[in-house]
CSV table of C-alpha atoms in Angstrom, one decimal:
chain,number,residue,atom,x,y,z
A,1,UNK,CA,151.1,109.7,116.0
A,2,UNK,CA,149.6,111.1,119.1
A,3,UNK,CA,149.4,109.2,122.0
A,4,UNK,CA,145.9,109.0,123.9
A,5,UNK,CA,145.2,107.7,126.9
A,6,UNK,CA,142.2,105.1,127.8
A,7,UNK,CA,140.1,107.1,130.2
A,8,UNK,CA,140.5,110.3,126.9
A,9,UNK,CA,139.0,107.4,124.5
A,10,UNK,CA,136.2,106.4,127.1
A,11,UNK,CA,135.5,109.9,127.7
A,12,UNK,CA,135.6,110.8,124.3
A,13,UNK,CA,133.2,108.0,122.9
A,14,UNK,CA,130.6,108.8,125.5
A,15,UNK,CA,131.0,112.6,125.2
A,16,UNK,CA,130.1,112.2,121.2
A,17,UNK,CA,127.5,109.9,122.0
A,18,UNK,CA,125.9,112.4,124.4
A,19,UNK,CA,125.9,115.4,122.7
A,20,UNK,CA,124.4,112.9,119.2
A,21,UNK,CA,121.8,111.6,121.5
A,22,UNK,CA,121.1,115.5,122.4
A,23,UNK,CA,120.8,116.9,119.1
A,24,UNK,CA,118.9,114.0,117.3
A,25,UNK,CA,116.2,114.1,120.6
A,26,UNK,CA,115.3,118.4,119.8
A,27,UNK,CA,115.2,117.6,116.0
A,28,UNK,CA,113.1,114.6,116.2
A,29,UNK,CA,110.8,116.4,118.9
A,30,UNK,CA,110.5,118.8,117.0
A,31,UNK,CA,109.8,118.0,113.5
A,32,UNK,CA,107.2,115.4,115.1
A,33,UNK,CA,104.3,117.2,114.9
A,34,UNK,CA,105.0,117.8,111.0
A,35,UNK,CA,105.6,114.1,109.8
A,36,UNK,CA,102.4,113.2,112.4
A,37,UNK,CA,100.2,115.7,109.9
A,38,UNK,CA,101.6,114.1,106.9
A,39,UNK,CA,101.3,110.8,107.7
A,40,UNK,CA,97.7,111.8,108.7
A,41,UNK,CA,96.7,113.9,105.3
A,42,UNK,CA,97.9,111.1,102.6
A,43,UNK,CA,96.0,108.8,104.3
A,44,UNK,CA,92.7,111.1,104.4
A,45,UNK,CA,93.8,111.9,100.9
A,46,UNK,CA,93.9,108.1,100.0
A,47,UNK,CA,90.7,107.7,101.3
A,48,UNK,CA,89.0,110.7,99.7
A,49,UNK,CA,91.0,109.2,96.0
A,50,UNK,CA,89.0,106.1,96.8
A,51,UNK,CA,85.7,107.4,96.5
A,52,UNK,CA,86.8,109.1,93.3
A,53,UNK,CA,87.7,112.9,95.0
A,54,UNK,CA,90.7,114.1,94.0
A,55,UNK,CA,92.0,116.7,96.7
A,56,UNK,CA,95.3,118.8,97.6
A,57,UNK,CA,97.8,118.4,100.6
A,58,UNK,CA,96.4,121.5,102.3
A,59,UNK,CA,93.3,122.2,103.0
A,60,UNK,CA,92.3,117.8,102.7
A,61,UNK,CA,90.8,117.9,106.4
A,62,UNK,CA,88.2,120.0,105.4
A,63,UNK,CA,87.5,118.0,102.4
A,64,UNK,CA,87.7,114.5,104.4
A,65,UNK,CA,85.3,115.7,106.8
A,66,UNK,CA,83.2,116.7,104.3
A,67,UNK,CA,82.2,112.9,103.0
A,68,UNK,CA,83.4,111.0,105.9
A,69,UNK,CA,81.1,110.8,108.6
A,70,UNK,CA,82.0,108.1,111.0
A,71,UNK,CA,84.7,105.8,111.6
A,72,UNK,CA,83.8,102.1,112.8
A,73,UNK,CA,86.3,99.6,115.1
A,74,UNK,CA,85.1,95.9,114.1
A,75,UNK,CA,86.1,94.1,117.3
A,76,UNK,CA,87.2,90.5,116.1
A,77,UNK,CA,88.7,87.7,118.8
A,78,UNK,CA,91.9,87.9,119.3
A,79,UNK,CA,93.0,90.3,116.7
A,80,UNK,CA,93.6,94.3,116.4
A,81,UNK,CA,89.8,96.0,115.7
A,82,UNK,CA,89.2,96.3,112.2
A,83,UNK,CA,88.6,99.7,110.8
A,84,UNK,CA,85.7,100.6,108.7
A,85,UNK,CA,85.1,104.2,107.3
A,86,UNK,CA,81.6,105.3,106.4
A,87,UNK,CA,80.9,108.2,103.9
A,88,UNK,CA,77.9,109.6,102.5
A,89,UNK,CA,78.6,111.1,98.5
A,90,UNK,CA,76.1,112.4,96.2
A,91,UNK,CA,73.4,111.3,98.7
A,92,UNK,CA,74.7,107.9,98.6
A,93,UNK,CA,76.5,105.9,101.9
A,94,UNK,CA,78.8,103.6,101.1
A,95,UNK,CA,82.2,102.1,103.5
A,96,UNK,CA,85.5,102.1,102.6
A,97,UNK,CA,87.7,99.3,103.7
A,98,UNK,CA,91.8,99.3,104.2
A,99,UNK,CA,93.4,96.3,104.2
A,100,UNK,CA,97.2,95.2,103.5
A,101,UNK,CA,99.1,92.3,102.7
A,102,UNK,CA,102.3,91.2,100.6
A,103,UNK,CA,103.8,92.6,97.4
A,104,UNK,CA,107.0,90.8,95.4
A,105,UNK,CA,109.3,93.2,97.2
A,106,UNK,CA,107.2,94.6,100.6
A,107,UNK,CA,103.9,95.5,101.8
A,108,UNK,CA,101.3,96.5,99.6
A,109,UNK,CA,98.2,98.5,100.5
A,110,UNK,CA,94.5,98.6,99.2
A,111,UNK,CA,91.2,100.7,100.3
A,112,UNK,CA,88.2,99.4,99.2
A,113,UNK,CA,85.0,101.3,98.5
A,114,UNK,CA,81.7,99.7,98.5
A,115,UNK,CA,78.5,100.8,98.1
A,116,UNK,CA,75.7,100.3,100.3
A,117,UNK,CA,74.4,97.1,99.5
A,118,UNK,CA,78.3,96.4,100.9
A,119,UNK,CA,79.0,94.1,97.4
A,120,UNK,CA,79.5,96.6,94.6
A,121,UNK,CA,83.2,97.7,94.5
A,122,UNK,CA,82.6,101.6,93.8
A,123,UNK,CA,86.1,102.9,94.2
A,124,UNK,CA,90.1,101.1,95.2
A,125,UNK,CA,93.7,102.7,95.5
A,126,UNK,CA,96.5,100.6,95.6
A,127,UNK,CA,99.7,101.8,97.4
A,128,UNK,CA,103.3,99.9,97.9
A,129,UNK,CA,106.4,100.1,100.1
A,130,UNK,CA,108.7,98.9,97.3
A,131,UNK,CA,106.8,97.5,93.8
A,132,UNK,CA,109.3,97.6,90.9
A,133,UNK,CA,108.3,100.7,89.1
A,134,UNK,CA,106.4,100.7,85.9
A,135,UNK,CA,105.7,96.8,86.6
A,136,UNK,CA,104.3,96.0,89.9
A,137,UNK,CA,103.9,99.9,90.9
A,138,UNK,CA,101.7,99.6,87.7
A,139,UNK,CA,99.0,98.6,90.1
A,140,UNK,CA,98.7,102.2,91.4
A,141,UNK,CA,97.5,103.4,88.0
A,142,UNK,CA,93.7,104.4,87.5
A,143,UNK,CA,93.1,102.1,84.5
A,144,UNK,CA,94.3,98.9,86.4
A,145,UNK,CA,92.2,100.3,89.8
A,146,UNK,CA,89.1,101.2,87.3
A,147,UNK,CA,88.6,97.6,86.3
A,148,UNK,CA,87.7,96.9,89.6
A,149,UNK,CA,84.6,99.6,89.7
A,150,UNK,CA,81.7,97.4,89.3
A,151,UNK,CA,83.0,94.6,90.5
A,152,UNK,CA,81.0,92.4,93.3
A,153,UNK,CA,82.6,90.9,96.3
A,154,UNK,CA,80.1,88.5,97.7
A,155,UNK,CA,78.4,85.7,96.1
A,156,UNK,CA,75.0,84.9,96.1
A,157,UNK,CA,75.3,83.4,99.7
A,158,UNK,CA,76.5,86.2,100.7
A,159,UNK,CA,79.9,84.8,101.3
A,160,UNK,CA,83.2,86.6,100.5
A,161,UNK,CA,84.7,85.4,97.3
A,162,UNK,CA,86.4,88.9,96.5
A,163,UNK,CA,87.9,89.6,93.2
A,164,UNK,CA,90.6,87.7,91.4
A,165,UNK,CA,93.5,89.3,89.5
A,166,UNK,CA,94.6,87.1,86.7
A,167,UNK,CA,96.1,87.0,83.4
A,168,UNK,CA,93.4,87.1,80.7
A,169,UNK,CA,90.7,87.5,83.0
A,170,UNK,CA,87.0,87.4,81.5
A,171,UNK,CA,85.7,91.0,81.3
A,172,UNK,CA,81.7,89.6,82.5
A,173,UNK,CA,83.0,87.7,85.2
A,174,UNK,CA,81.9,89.4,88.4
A,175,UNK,CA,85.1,88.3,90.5
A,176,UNK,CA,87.9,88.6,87.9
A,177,UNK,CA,90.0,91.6,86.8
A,178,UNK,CA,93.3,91.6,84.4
A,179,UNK,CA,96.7,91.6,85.6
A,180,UNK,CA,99.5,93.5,84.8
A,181,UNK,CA,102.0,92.1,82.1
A,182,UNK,CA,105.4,91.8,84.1
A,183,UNK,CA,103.9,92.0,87.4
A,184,UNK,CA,102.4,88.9,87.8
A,185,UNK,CA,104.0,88.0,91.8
A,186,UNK,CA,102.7,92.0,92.4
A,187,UNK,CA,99.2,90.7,90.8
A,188,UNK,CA,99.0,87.4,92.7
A,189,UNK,CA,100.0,89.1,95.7
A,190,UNK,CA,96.9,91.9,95.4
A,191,UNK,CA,94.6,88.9,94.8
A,192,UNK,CA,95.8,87.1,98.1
A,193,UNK,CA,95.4,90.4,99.8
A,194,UNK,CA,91.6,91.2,98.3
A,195,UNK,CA,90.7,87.9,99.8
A,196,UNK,CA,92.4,87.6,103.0
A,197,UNK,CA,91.6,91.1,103.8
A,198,UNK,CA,87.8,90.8,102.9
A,199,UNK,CA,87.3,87.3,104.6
A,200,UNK,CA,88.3,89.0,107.5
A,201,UNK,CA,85.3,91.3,107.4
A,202,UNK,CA,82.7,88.5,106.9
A,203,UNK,CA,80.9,88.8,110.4
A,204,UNK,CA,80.6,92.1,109.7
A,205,UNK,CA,79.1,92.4,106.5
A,206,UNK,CA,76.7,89.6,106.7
A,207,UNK,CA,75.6,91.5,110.2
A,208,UNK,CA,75.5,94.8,108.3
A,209,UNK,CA,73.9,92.9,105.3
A,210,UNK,CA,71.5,91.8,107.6
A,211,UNK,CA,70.5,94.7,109.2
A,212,UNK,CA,69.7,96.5,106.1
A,213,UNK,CA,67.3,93.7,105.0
A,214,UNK,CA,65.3,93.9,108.8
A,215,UNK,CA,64.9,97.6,108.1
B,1,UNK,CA,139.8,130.2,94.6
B,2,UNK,CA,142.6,128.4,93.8
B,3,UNK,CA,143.4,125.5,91.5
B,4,UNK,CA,144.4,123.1,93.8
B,5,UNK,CA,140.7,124.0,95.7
B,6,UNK,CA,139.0,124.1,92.4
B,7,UNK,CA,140.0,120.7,91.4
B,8,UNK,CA,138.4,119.5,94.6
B,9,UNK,CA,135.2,120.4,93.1
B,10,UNK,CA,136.0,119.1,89.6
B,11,UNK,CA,138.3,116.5,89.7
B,12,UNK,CA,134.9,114.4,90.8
B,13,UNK,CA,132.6,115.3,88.5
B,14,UNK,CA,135.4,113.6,85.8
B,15,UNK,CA,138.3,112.1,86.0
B,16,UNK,CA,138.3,110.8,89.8
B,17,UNK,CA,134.5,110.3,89.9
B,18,UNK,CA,133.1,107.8,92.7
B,19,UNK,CA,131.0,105.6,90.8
B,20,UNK,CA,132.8,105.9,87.6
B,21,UNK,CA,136.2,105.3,88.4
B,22,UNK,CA,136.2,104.6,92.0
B,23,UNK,CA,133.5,102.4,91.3
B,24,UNK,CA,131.7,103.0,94.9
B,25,UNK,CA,127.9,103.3,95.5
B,26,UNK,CA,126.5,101.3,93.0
B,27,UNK,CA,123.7,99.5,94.7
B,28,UNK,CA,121.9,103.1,95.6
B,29,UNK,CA,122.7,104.6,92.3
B,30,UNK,CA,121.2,101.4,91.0
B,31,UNK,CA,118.1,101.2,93.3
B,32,UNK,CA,117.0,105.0,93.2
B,33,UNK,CA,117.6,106.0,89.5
B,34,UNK,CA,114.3,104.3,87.8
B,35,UNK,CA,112.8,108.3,88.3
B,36,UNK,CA,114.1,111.6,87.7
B,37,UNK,CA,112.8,113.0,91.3
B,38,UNK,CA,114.1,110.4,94.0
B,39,UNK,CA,117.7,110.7,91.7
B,40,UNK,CA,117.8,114.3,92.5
B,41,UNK,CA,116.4,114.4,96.4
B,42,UNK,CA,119.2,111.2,96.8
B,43,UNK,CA,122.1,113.0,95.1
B,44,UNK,CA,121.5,116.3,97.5
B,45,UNK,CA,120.9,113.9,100.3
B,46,UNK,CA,124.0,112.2,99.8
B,47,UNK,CA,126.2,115.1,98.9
B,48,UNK,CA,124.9,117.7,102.2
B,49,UNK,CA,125.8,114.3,104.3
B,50,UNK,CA,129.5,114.0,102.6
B,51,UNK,CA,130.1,117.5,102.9
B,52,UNK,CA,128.8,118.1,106.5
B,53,UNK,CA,130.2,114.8,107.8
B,54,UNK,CA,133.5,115.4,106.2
B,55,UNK,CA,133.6,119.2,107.7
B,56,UNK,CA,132.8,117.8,111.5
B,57,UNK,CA,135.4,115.0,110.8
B,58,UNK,CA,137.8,117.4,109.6
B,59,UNK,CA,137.4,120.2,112.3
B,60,UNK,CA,137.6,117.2,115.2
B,61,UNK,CA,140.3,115.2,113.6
B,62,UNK,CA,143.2,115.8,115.5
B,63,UNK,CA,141.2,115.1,119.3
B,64,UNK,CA,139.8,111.5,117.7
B,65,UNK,CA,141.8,108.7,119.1
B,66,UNK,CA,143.0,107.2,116.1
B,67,UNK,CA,141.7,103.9,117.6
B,68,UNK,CA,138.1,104.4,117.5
B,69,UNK,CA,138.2,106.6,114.7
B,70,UNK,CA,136.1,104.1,112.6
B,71,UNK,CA,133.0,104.4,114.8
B,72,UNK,CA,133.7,108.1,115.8
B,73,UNK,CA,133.1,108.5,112.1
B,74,UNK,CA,130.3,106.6,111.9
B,75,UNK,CA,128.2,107.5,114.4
B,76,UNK,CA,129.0,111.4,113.1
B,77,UNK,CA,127.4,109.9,109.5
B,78,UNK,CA,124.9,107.8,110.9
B,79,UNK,CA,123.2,111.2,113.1
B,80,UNK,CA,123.7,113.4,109.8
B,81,UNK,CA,121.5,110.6,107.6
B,82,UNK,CA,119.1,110.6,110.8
B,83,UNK,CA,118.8,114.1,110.6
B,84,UNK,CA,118.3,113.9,106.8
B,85,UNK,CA,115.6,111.7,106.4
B,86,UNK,CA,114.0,113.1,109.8
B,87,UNK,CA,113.6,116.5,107.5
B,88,UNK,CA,112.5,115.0,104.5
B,89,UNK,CA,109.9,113.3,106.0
B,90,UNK,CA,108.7,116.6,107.5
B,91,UNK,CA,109.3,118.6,104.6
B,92,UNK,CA,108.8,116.1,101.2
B,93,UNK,CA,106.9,113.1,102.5
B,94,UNK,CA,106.3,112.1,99.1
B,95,UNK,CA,110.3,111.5,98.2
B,96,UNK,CA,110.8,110.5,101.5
B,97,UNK,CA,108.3,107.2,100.6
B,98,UNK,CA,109.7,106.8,97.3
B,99,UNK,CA,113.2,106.8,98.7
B,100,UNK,CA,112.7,104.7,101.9
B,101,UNK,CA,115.2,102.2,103.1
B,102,UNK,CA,118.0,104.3,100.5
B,103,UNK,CA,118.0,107.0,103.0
B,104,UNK,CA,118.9,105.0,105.7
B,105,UNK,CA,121.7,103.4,103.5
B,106,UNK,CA,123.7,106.5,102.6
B,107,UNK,CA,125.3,105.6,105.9
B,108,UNK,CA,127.0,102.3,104.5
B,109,UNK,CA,127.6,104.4,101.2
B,110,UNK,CA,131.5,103.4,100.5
B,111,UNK,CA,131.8,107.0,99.4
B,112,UNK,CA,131.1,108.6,102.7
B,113,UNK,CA,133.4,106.7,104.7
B,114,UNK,CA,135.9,106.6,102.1
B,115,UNK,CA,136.4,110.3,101.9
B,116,UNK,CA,136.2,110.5,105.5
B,117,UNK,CA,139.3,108.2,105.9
B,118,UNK,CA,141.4,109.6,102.5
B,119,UNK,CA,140.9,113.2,102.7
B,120,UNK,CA,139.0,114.4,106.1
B,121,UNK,CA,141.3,112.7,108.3
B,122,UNK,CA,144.6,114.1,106.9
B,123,UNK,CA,143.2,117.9,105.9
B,124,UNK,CA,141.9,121.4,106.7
B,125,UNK,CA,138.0,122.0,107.1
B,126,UNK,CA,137.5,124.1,104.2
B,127,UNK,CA,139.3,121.6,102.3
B,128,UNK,CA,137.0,118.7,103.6
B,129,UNK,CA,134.0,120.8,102.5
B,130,UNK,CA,134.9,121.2,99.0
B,131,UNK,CA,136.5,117.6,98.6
B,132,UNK,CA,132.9,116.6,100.4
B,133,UNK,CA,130.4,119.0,98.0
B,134,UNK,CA,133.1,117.5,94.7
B,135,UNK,CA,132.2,113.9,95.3
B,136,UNK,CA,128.7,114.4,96.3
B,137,UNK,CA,127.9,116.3,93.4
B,138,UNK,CA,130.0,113.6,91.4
B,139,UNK,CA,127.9,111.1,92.5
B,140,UNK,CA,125.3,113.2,92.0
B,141,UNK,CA,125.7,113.8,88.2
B,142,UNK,CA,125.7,110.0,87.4
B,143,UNK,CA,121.8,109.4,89.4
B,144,UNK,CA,121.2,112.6,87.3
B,145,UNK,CA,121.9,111.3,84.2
B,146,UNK,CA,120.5,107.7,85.0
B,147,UNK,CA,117.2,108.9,86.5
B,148,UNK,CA,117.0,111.4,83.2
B,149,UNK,CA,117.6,108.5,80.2
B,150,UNK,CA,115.6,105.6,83.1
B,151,UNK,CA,112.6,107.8,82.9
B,152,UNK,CA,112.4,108.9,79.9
B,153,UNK,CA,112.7,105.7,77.8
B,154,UNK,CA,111.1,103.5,80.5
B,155,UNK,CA,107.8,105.2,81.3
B,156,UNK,CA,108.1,108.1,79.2
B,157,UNK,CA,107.7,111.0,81.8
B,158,UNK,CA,110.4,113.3,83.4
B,159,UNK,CA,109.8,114.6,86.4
B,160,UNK,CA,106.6,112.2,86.2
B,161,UNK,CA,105.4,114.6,83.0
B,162,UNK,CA,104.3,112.6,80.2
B,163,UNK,CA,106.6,113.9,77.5
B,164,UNK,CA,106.1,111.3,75.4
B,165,UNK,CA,102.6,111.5,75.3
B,166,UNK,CA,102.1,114.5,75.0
B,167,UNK,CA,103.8,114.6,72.2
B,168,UNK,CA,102.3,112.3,70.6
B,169,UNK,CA,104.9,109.4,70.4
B,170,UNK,CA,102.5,106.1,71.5
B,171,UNK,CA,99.7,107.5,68.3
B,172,UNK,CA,103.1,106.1,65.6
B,173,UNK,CA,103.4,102.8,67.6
B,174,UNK,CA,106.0,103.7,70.2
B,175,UNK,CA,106.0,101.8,73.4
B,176,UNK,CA,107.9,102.5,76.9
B,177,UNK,CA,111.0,100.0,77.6
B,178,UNK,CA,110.2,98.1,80.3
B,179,UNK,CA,113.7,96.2,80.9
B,180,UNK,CA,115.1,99.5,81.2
B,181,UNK,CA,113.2,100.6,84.7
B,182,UNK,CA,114.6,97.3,85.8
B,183,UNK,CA,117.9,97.5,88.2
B,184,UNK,CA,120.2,95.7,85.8
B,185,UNK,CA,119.9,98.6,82.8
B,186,UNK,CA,121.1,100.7,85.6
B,187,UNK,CA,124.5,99.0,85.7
B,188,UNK,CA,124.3,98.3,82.1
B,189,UNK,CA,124.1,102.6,81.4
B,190,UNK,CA,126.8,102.7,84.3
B,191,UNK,CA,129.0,100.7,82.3
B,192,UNK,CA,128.1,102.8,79.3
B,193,UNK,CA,129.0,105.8,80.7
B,194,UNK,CA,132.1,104.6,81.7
B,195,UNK,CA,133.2,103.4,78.3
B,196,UNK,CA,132.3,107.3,76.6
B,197,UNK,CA,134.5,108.8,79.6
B,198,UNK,CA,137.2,106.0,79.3
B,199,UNK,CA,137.5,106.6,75.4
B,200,UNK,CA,137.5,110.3,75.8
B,201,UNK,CA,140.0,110.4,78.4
B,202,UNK,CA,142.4,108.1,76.4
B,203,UNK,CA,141.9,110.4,73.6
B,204,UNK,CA,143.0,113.4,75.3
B,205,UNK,CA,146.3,111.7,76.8
């Protein structure tokens, strides 16, 4: 075996590490821009699937701008702003609100689109880091996301109760919506995540409730 | 092409296939197969960072200090899956999400360093490249056929068309498998598939 010297290995390591650091700087640079403007579209695309519009990859900008007009930052003590979108569809405004929270295996993801009285669930999308597929993924799928169209958040105090998923859930009940066979830790976890994520916006319905009622 | 070449290509698609006889990459053959589509995008991902990172090892083999050869290797693998997953999120953000963390583990794939130290270190470049494209593809070939029978008989679709409903199989009382979409049937077809090629190779001796 060839012999080689410590300053060659020293030289060596850092020379490869160099030239890495080099290459994997120009490719992330400049592929950047691209992954920015995807991240970007699916989320404009979630939003626009929320209010029930289906749309492509290209062309979803025009679309988004098309029915969202505004977005809102909720400042809240001590925490990031809250984000609120509002759009305006078939002459009605509504809000759409994103929240997160936990899944069995990762982070799971929810919009929520309410109508203007800021109560009536119109539209939701589910999305997931890592849900087992054709269990807890299940909760991606329009007929478990349609149960929820309807649905109220508040009750009659005007207080968040937000909408349960659980396992033979009463069809009338206002705050109660089925889960999915095999994925009850998924189902528990999009309950937790209605709530949690909803309570957070309290000041700012009852403000916006408000409002509308002075007008 | 010659034979000896050839078999560099086809010796891992059968007899001296990674996961089947080597028994190497099961946890991302198990974690990425419950679809057709991430099983494809994963086996192309896995066998362009085989092949490229076995050429670069190969053509730079005889200036690496065979002391630090371990993390010369690595860090060659570990910029190749960087570069990998930097272009499929540019290119198919969709797969890219589907795939996730697996991306980022092709570099502790026990194939990819094991070819590196058996065959890259001791041959030509040319060489490397085929050994590199045989065992990806072998690798390859098994998500294939996992991701092909996973999605068919656990959610019905292929390429996430609904075959089976379209065909009218649910209207006569058929329902999807759930158990199969779950990791364990993974290693339970694994073992499967071992047992056909097992039998058939004894047969043939």
């Amino acid at each position: 075996m060839k012999k080689f010297s410590n300053s060659y290995m020293m030289l060596y390591a850092l020379g490869i590490a160099a030239i890495v650091a080099v290459l994997l700087t120009v490719v992330s640079l400049s592929l950047k821009a691209r992954q920015e403007t995807n991240i970007r579209n699916e989320k404009m695309q979630m939003l626009l699937a929320t209010i029930g519009v289906q749309s492509e990859r290209d062309g979803v900008e025009t679309e988004y701008n098309k029915y969202f007009k505004e977005e809102l930052n909720v400042a809240v003590e001590g925490e990031e702003p809250l984000s609120v979108y509002l759009f305006e569809k078939d002459g009605k405004r509504g809000y759409v609100i994103p929240t997160k929270g936990n899944g069995l295996w990762g982070k799971i993801y929810a919009n929520i689109a309410l109508a203007e009285d800021l109560n009536t669930i119109v539209g939701i999308t589910f999305s997931h880091d890592s849900e087992t597929p054709g269990l807890g993924a299940e909760i991606t799928s329009e007929s478990f996301c349609n149960q929820f169209i309807g649905k109220k958040i508040l009750d009659e105090e005007g207080k968040v109760v937000s909408v349960a998923v659980i396992k033979h859930a009463d069809v009338a009940d206002m705050h109660q919506v089925d889960a999915i066979s095999g994925g009850t830790m998924t189902s528990n976890g999009v309950s937790e995540m209605l709530l949690n994520g909803l309570t957070r916006y309290q000041e700012f319905i009852t403000s916006e409730r408000k409002e509308a009622t002075n007008e | 092409m010659n034979s000896t070449r050839r078999k560099l290509i086809t010796n891992p698609l059968g007899k001296d296939n990674p996961i089947t006889v080597q028994v190497l990459g099961i946890c991302s053959c198990l974690a990425v197969t419950a679809q057709l589509k991430p099983a494809v995008v994963m086996a192309l991902s896995v066998t362009v960072v085989v092949a490229l990172s076995n050429l670069i090892i190969s053509l730079i083999r005889k200036s690496i200090p065979p002391r630090i050869r371990i993390i010369v290797q690595l860090v060659v693998v570990s910029s190749l899956v960087i570069l990998v997953n930097q272009i499929l999120m540019a290119f198919v953000y969709d797969v890219s999400k589907q795939l996730s963390v697996y991306v980022g583990l092709i570099i502790t794939n026990c194939i990819v360093m094991g070819r590196l130290e058996a065959f890259a270190m001791s041959n030509k470049p040319w060489d490397s490249l085929l050994d590199g494209i045989g065992n990806g593809l072998g690798y390859g070939i098994i998500l294939v056929i996992l991701g092909f029978v996973r999605e068919l008989f656990g959610r019905g679709s292929l390429w996430g068309y609904p075959v089976f409903e379209k065909i009218g199989l649910y209207n006569i009382g058929y329902e999807n498998n759930g158990f199969i979409i779950m990791a364990p049937m993974a290693l339970i077809l694994v073992g499967i598939i071992i047992w056909i090629q097992r039998s058939k190779e004894q047969k043939s001796q």
